[in-house]
Coordinates of C-alpha atoms in Angstrom, one line a residue:
M1 CA 25.1 118.3 96.9
L2 CA 24.6 115.9 94.1
N3 CA 25.5 118.4 91.9
L4 CA 28.8 119.1 93.7
V5 CA 29.7 115.6 93.6
R6 CA 29.4 115.2 89.5
P7 CA 32.0 118.0 88.6
A8 CA 34.4 117.2 91.4
G9 CA 34.1 113.6 89.9
L10 CA 34.9 115.2 86.8
A11 CA 37.7 116.8 87.8
V12 CA 39.4 114.0 89.3
L13 CA 38.6 112.3 85.6
I14 CA 40.4 115.1 83.8
L15 CA 43.0 114.9 86.0
A16 CA 43.9 111.1 86.2
L17 CA 43.3 111.2 82.1
G18 CA 45.6 114.2 81.7
A19 CA 48.1 112.5 83.7
C20 CA 48.0 109.1 82.0
S21 CA 48.7 110.9 78.4
D22 CA 51.3 112.7 79.9
A23 CA 53.0 109.5 81.1
V24 CA 52.6 108.0 77.5
T25 CA 53.7 110.7 75.3
G26 CA 57.2 110.2 75.5
P27 CA 59.8 111.1 72.5
K28 CA 58.3 112.3 69.4
D29 CA 61.0 110.7 67.5
V30 CA 64.0 108.4 67.4
Q31 CA 66.4 111.4 67.8
E32 CA 64.8 112.7 70.4
A33 CA 64.5 109.2 71.9
R34 CA 68.1 109.0 71.6
N35 CA 68.5 112.2 73.5
L36 CA 66.3 111.5 76.3
W37 CA 68.5 107.9 76.6
Q38 CA 71.8 109.5 76.4
A39 CA 70.9 112.1 79.2
Q40 CA 70.3 109.2 81.2
N41 CA 74.0 108.4 81.1
I42 CA 73.6 104.5 81.9
S43 CA 76.0 102.4 81.0
S44 CA 75.1 99.2 83.0
Y45 CA 71.9 97.9 83.0
T46 CA 69.3 94.6 82.7
Y47 CA 66.4 94.5 80.8
V48 CA 63.9 92.0 79.8
G49 CA 64.3 90.8 76.2
A50 CA 62.1 89.1 73.6
V51 CA 62.0 88.4 69.7
A52 CA 58.7 87.5 68.1
A53 CA 59.7 86.2 65.0
F54 CA 59.5 82.8 62.8
A55 CA 61.4 81.4 65.3
P56 CA 60.7 83.4 68.6
A57 CA 62.9 83.8 71.3
G58 CA 62.8 84.9 75.1
P59 CA 61.5 86.5 77.5
V60 CA 65.3 86.7 78.7
S61 CA 67.0 88.6 81.1
V62 CA 69.6 91.0 78.8
E63 CA 72.5 92.1 80.9
V64 CA 74.9 95.1 79.9
T65 CA 77.9 96.5 81.7
Q66 CA 79.9 99.1 80.7
G67 CA 78.1 99.5 77.2
R68 CA 78.5 95.3 76.3
V69 CA 75.6 92.7 76.4
T70 CA 77.6 90.3 79.0
R71 CA 75.3 87.9 79.9
V72 CA 71.7 86.4 78.7
T73 CA 69.8 84.5 81.1
V74 CA 66.2 82.5 80.0
I75 CA 63.5 84.2 82.7
G76 CA 61.9 80.8 82.8
T77 CA 65.0 78.3 83.6
G78 CA 67.6 80.6 84.7
A79 CA 70.1 79.1 82.3
E80 CA 72.5 81.4 80.2
I81 CA 72.6 81.1 76.7
S82 CA 74.9 83.1 73.6
T83 CA 74.8 86.7 74.0
D84 CA 74.3 86.7 70.0
G85 CA 71.4 88.3 68.4
W86 CA 70.6 90.5 72.1
Y87 CA 71.8 94.3 72.1
T88 CA 72.8 96.8 74.0
I89 CA 70.2 100.0 73.9
D90 CA 72.8 101.9 72.1
Q91 CA 73.1 99.0 69.3
L92 CA 69.3 99.0 69.0
F93 CA 69.3 102.7 68.1
D94 CA 72.0 101.8 65.5
Q95 CA 69.8 99.5 63.9
I96 CA 66.7 101.6 63.7
L97 CA 68.7 104.7 62.0
A98 CA 70.3 102.2 59.6
A99 CA 67.0 100.4 58.4
T100 CA 66.4 99.8 55.2
T101 CA 62.9 98.6 55.7
P102 CA 60.0 100.1 57.2
L103 CA 59.9 99.8 61.2
T104 CA 57.4 100.7 63.6
V105 CA 59.0 101.8 66.8
T106 CA 57.9 102.3 70.3
F107 CA 59.7 104.0 73.0
D108 CA 59.6 104.2 76.9
S109 CA 58.5 107.5 77.6
I110 CA 60.8 108.4 80.8
K111 CA 64.1 106.4 79.7
G112 CA 63.8 107.0 75.9
Y113 CA 65.0 103.5 75.0
P114 CA 63.2 101.3 72.5
R115 CA 60.6 99.1 74.0
T116 CA 59.4 97.6 70.5
I117 CA 60.9 97.7 67.0
E118 CA 58.7 96.1 64.6
R119 CA 60.3 95.2 61.3
C120 CA 57.9 95.0 58.2
C121 CA 55.3 92.3 57.7
M122 CA 54.7 90.1 60.6
A123 CA 51.5 89.0 59.2
D124 CA 53.6 87.1 56.5
D125 CA 56.0 85.6 58.8
S126 CA 58.8 87.7 57.1
G127 CA 59.2 90.3 59.9
S128 CA 60.5 90.4 63.3
I129 CA 59.6 91.9 66.8
Y130 CA 62.2 93.0 69.2
I131 CA 61.0 94.1 72.6
A132 CA 63.0 95.4 75.2
S133 CA 60.9 96.3 78.6
T134 CA 61.8 96.4 82.1
L135 CA 65.1 98.1 82.0
F136 CA 66.6 98.3 85.4
P137 CA 70.1 100.5 85.8
S138 CA 72.6 98.5 87.5
T139 CA 74.1 99.6 90.9

């Protein structure tokens, strides 16, 4: 019986690892990610945003309505702040494509939106990381 348990356990482990691998594979490049995002046809949504830089900001709730950032709320206090410096997902894609400095970008494997955008050189405080996570379409 022990010999049957080991292969069965190994099969479960292989299936679980395979499922994890598929879940994190996601888009291979920015154009594939943008195509995946546009296929979602989402123009109104909310995401959690943050910026890690010399002057960090967030986490905030960024509300986008019909393709415009309409409200930014500090999650810890509920205070509304200026929408300046917070972007729609389409604007983030535009920034990625227009970048003239090195970027490291990760994309959501299901919706395709950029989850992190790291601009060069965080080690010497000359870069930044823009974080977009937990995106929910508005109803």
